[in-house]
């Protein structure tokens, strides 16, 4: 059966209805009544995968003194209650919790659960490993964690378990990319509960609380029905029948306290008021909240009564009809009604819950955790590819890879990557991710022993290279092999840095050819970090070119040639006494030489002000611009949160108190002018320093910042930004990425739909910057690329800022109950990271260059270390060759899918303004992987693409006459090894992602 | 089959084992292991029938903001969990809650519950309607509420539901009478959890925490095994697996948090420590607490794991064996072990939880509620008898009687009659009891229309006669019939008082004969009570003699003869201006006549001090004694309860602050010297007054006190006592009743077993006085009888005091969370009541006279009012004649038992020092009730007496060789109408109660 892109007629729907596995949901939907308000009660429990308690504490119900919550009991209890009455429904959202629970059940219980799933009584909604955040997450990890969750559901239950609805009820703002991912997975709708308070009011007034979200500027047919829940995700006031609430039960037997009449009156009144804000004669009422349903009997017993007595009123003329339902049944009914809906094109950032509560602090909260998560993703992609290439299938290997997949799924949770969890929970996330990384490295080792000639290689990773520490090279880097893994599709040339002692090194490639290298001193601010093992005060830098895997050999040469001495060109120290000890070899230069000095290579020229020591001009790509960079400090507001205007800046909220403090004093600096790398080490104050760096042949400027311990001895919380000031006439406009993929235009103090409350003029203009923030005028464009999610803005024309680190002294009263005051070794946490700056002309394909750089900062080479005496003459297994992929094609995923299947996901990473449709053939990849068959799936990998039949909703202004659906617009790839190679051609529209399963 | 009193051999036991209905419990007991510590885990939920919330709020789980508790869910949940695993056990205690729940269940659930009961998985323990208090309750009501609870269980489930064990885990001290009732019901043991902290310590040290309680000084074979729970009634610390706790769950799956080892270690350590305090190799560990098991899945899931992992240790040598069990299985194992146990003869009052916390305040707390409960019992006994005589069997009648039975069962609860509930809950108890009284009066009316010639009589009761208000006579008492009901067995002559206007009345009996009467003014202090309807300022007093029912006819005679004017003999007013208005007719007498004045009739002579206006001497029964009576005020301690010595006096705790304030000023008084009644109205202060009263021909002195509103405007809480001071050399000894039945000897500052902590020398000597307190020396004896439960003591030789009323300003921090500050109409609550004083010679059968008076104060005539024009010539149905019962035989109960059965319970109310064995024949009663068969049962009426087989335990010092049991010591009555009348003979030993069911 072949589908064409577009609309399927009602007839086709009826035909399709026989596809039982796809219809179990709607067939089992409750009967509704015409001419009534049909109230879909949706029992649900919102189970955070860590927040105030750790994941396992939540699961087991431990530490209930912190928060009463036990997911094992919720599931025990809900399943039991569902079995009692076939009309009861429940939606399960977080697959991580569900799967852990399911595995602990007896076969008998598992059978009963399957029955519930097959009858639509237990409906999976959302269904990812966790309910991911939407601001700080990278789309690669979101896709991964949906793939993981949906795969577990599919493997366990089959098609009836497939979620139809996105259920992002708690994240603090909503990204367009998330909506796009839902559309690409074939979901019918998405619901959430948080929206700027002004927008919500306006939408309620406009009866526009439900809408069609055009979730991509690039992708066609990316519309997805989107609804805001009416009253958070909670039951109507007074109707929380849960052990965590104290609302009145329905008392219907003989008692002085019998309250049936008043409870039914209250409910009907609520429903009537609510329905005024909705277009359809159907409304959805969530019945649940955080960790509810631990004793589901209470919930269902009372809801049973509510339904009974509300519906009994119908005999006396009531027009309210209430029943258990699910979001998919609700959306099904809306679709059936053929109404029209308003349009939405941008996103729902930033989220403000009141005039002074902009939830823009969490864009940056816990910067080291946000970075560690990116490292986790990096290793995960590396290990996935390695495992697929090496066909690792034994139990430990599968478990180890799954562990990292799962932990990365957890890290996407909206209280993990967001940094809005308690400190103890943050530590547990670190522990989980560290354990998973350690185990996954075993897989990498197993794979590399097959895929390289280092059959006995140690392949140690160095997780502390960000502070120039590597256990493997700490004592000696002599006779060390560095195996570089390139997770990108295309061959890449990158500068590699290895922490080493100051010796004379020779680097050679696999063919024994010398690779030019040089030593650079590590900034003394890094060297002096407490508890850093301080043996390696230099980094060996060389440029490596790698297809997928390449070994580089490091040897120490006799004679102590010190490159660094020659490299110091100038520096200025105000506090020589303190610095001299640490940097004995640095020679202070005359400060009065010139007003400015330059650092430049063949592509980039940086001009610094000699007096201030700070950057003032950048020249590259044929463009010159006065770009001043410095750091600035917001003082965090400290209030008692008793009223909106007394809100504190905290883990969620960014609320600066007074004006920003721009660090405008002169800074100490030292310039290292190497052949390949040139660095300006800047010392801003006791706890802020930076390396500004350019590499020969690399068309960008790297700013490696080091912030912390942020002082609090004056009882002040601080939030640190890096600021770039230019003369670009950006006219209030700037651009930020959506989860690392498409860019969204931002206009200062403006929103798409409503007039925002700009009482907080700074934080109200903050947006999540997952990967890139940019601005331009008619000539020039400046982009900043970051190495982790941060909050960012352009508060003045030509200006860009990224928030790097935060340390605060008050809770902001949104539940976490702690100030965001990260400490380590008894003092404030130190964070380090990189920002890339690219200056370009606006008419060049500036953003394409940015995207390429983005891939490199996102997935640079992963370094594995071995001793060179482990080399053998065994010829390594050959790897697939991706070199003929068009430049804009990204190898988004390549991973073991089952014991004899590999998932293969490719993306055209340029949008319609940057690139065009590309085609390429994957036959050689298929063959190289030993492929027998290949099939195409939805984005998540778990549903055949030709089974997609997604509700199409009608826009306001149209006159709907038929039920319409989206189906696949092209013939999905479905070929086998015997087919002609031409059938292996893959075409990608701009921004399109295609997902394949290769059976081998 | 005929049994003989004494010991049944093992052989007999084996024979009896075939009686399935009696063995279901022990047959289903868990297997135990020799040479191990066998740990009987006993899952239970302690469900107060009202406390912080009302009964229905607790049942339905309403108002969880006050306390999280919902009994309906507990039972839903527990039953569900029991069904999952046949090894699981639960004990159900409060039958009121259980029955309400059971009636709401489907037949299917009811069948499953029956299965659980029949298999011993759900075991009823205690089983009364509520877990009654033991200090303030009257034995008649305790027996009633056990009869009610056990009957419901028996009717619903049969013999397997019969409780074997008393489970008084929460009451605040334990009465011997309660233990005696358990023994008389055939129970095998009793457990509780509260004991004086010093006694508990000593018993733990002595390994004497379990004992044999000789529960009656009079009854033979009243020994009952009694155990104090080791650690309140709670699970071991850390092992509360309940939604109300935050103890750690047992985490046994793959998790960083896996805690099996440490949890098992902790439990085994606890068990080992605990077992050091017990004699047997079995210990009982309660697993539960207040309102626990609402989500029983959590409890059982974790207990399952605990059992599994603790027992798994046995393979590596652990000697701890743990399993689900019940108290009856535990006691069964103890009995099997044939150990010996220490002896206990007195009771467990007062209860002190620490040096400064004597729980003796609740003996008096809420005096008006304590009195209303007695009124409820009075009407209940009246309506029971009337219903049985009139054979009321229709549905409404049955329901109405059941309602009062049930509410009276609730009123016995240890937070109801005790006065330790919240104010709002006290109001709900009032409402419940008032409703039940109103409904039960319908039964009385139905019955009296059959049993009197007033076939259209209204038979209104007057519940406010205690403040001389009666709606029926308020406007006119002309042509009113007063129908008096005598609930006692024997004909009684009592003075009757009817609130009336001041007119000239003629009272006649049923034969038209005039009955002498007189008017007495109501004290102005009563008349001025706020909101009292103030029409009737006098009471008409006449002496009535009644067998069971008698009508008296009241008419107003023309001419306004005012008896009261003549009656005023003397009075003294310090505040004439205030008093004159109210008592215009009272003529002040000369104060300086004499030093003293007397009030006397043919039996009693009272001498008052003319100056002080207070009683100074009593002469009666040929004895004269200087008895001074006054009131005195304790100041209630006010502390923050942060430490023992900072405890406040409160609803539970009586803790006076400093010395008592004895009201020693002169009092205003007026003497009314009638022919039949003589009264001295005393005015002690603005809020304390009293009538001292003697009736012609009545051998006692009546003190009718009126206390309140207790002032608090000086921020002082007050506790008011009435004090009687005599010259009796009582030598530290006094006597108080145990729940209105046997007397117990008290010795000031001493206890039976241990040296008490007398840091609180007053409250530490307080005992519950349910009916009587007495002291004597070698010549004389003084007894006080009260009309409700109160605290009382003899703090000095010759002195007696009863606490009448309390108003306090601080909570005492034992949970109720409110100060005992009763208010009404915006000011402090006023209480009124009576104390009878009897002075006698010590060698006379003083206590016999006291007991007779006790019956009259407990159950005086109940007055029903009708209009005399309702009389008809219909001959009323004749009633059984109890006149030939020996004087010491009390008609304890006569009530409908089923639609064709009547329960008939008789008691020899004299103990072995006061009376002797009596015999009488009940054939005429049987016939009069239309009897066909009669059978004898245990005290509660629900088990055939010949089925009793109660564990006999061995005392320390004996050498047990066989298992021994108590069975019935005589041939139970089991005859029918055809049998010879001689077979209807009933013999009663001193204090013996026998219970029969008459089928008609």
PDB file of C-alpha atoms in Angstrom, chain A residues 34 68 94 111 127 168 176 281 293 393 433 438 444 452 480 493 514 614 637-638 665 705 712 825 879 881 898 932:
ATOM      1  CA  UNK A  34     -23.988  15.122  21.656  1.00  0.00           C
ATOM      2  CA  UNK A  68       5.978  11.956  50.144  1.00  0.00           C
ATOM      3  CA  UNK A  94       7.620   8.511  32.330  1.00  0.00           C
ATOM      4  CA  UNK A 111      -0.040 -10.179  31.554  1.00  0.00           C
ATOM      5  CA  UNK A 127       6.310   7.935  26.808  1.00  0.00           C
ATOM      6  CA  UNK A 168       4.956  18.145  28.574  1.00  0.00           C
ATOM      7  CA  UNK A 176       9.210  24.716  18.958  1.00  0.00           C
ATOM      8  CA  UNK A 281     -18.140  20.653  23.452  1.00  0.00           C
ATOM      9  CA  UNK A 293      -2.199   7.979  42.877  1.00  0.00           C
ATOM     10  CA  UNK A 393      26.003  -7.686  21.449  1.00  0.00           C
ATOM     11  CA  UNK A 433      26.094   9.675  34.893  1.00  0.00           C
ATOM     12  CA  UNK A 438      32.590   4.462  33.275  1.00  0.00           C
ATOM     13  CA  UNK A 444      34.275   1.747  23.694  1.00  0.00           C
ATOM     14  CA  UNK A 452      41.923  -0.393  15.681  1.00  0.00           C
ATOM     15  CA  UNK A 480      51.111   7.315  24.594  1.00  0.00           C
ATOM     16  CA  UNK A 493      40.411  18.498  11.207  1.00  0.00           C
ATOM     17  CA  UNK A 514      55.382  13.766  12.225  1.00  0.00           C
ATOM     18  CA  UNK A 614      40.420  43.513  26.748  1.00  0.00           C
ATOM     19  CA  UNK A 637      17.414  39.641  43.989  1.00  0.00           C
ATOM     20  CA  UNK A 638      16.788  38.487  47.533  1.00  0.00           C
ATOM     21  CA  UNK A 665      38.749  47.724  35.096  1.00  0.00           C
ATOM     22  CA  UNK A 705      36.103  31.242  30.572  1.00  0.00           C
ATOM     23  CA  UNK A 712      29.216  35.355  48.756  1.00  0.00           C
ATOM     24  CA  UNK A 825      35.548  21.452  48.553  1.00  0.00           C
ATOM     25  CA  UNK A 879      34.383   1.131   8.900  1.00  0.00           C
ATOM     26  CA  UNK A 881      32.685   5.495   4.720  1.00  0.00           C
ATOM     27  CA  UNK A 898      18.413  -4.894  18.584  1.00  0.00           C
ATOM     28  CA  UNK A 932      20.194  -7.577   4.852  1.00  0.00           C
TER      29      UNK A 932
END
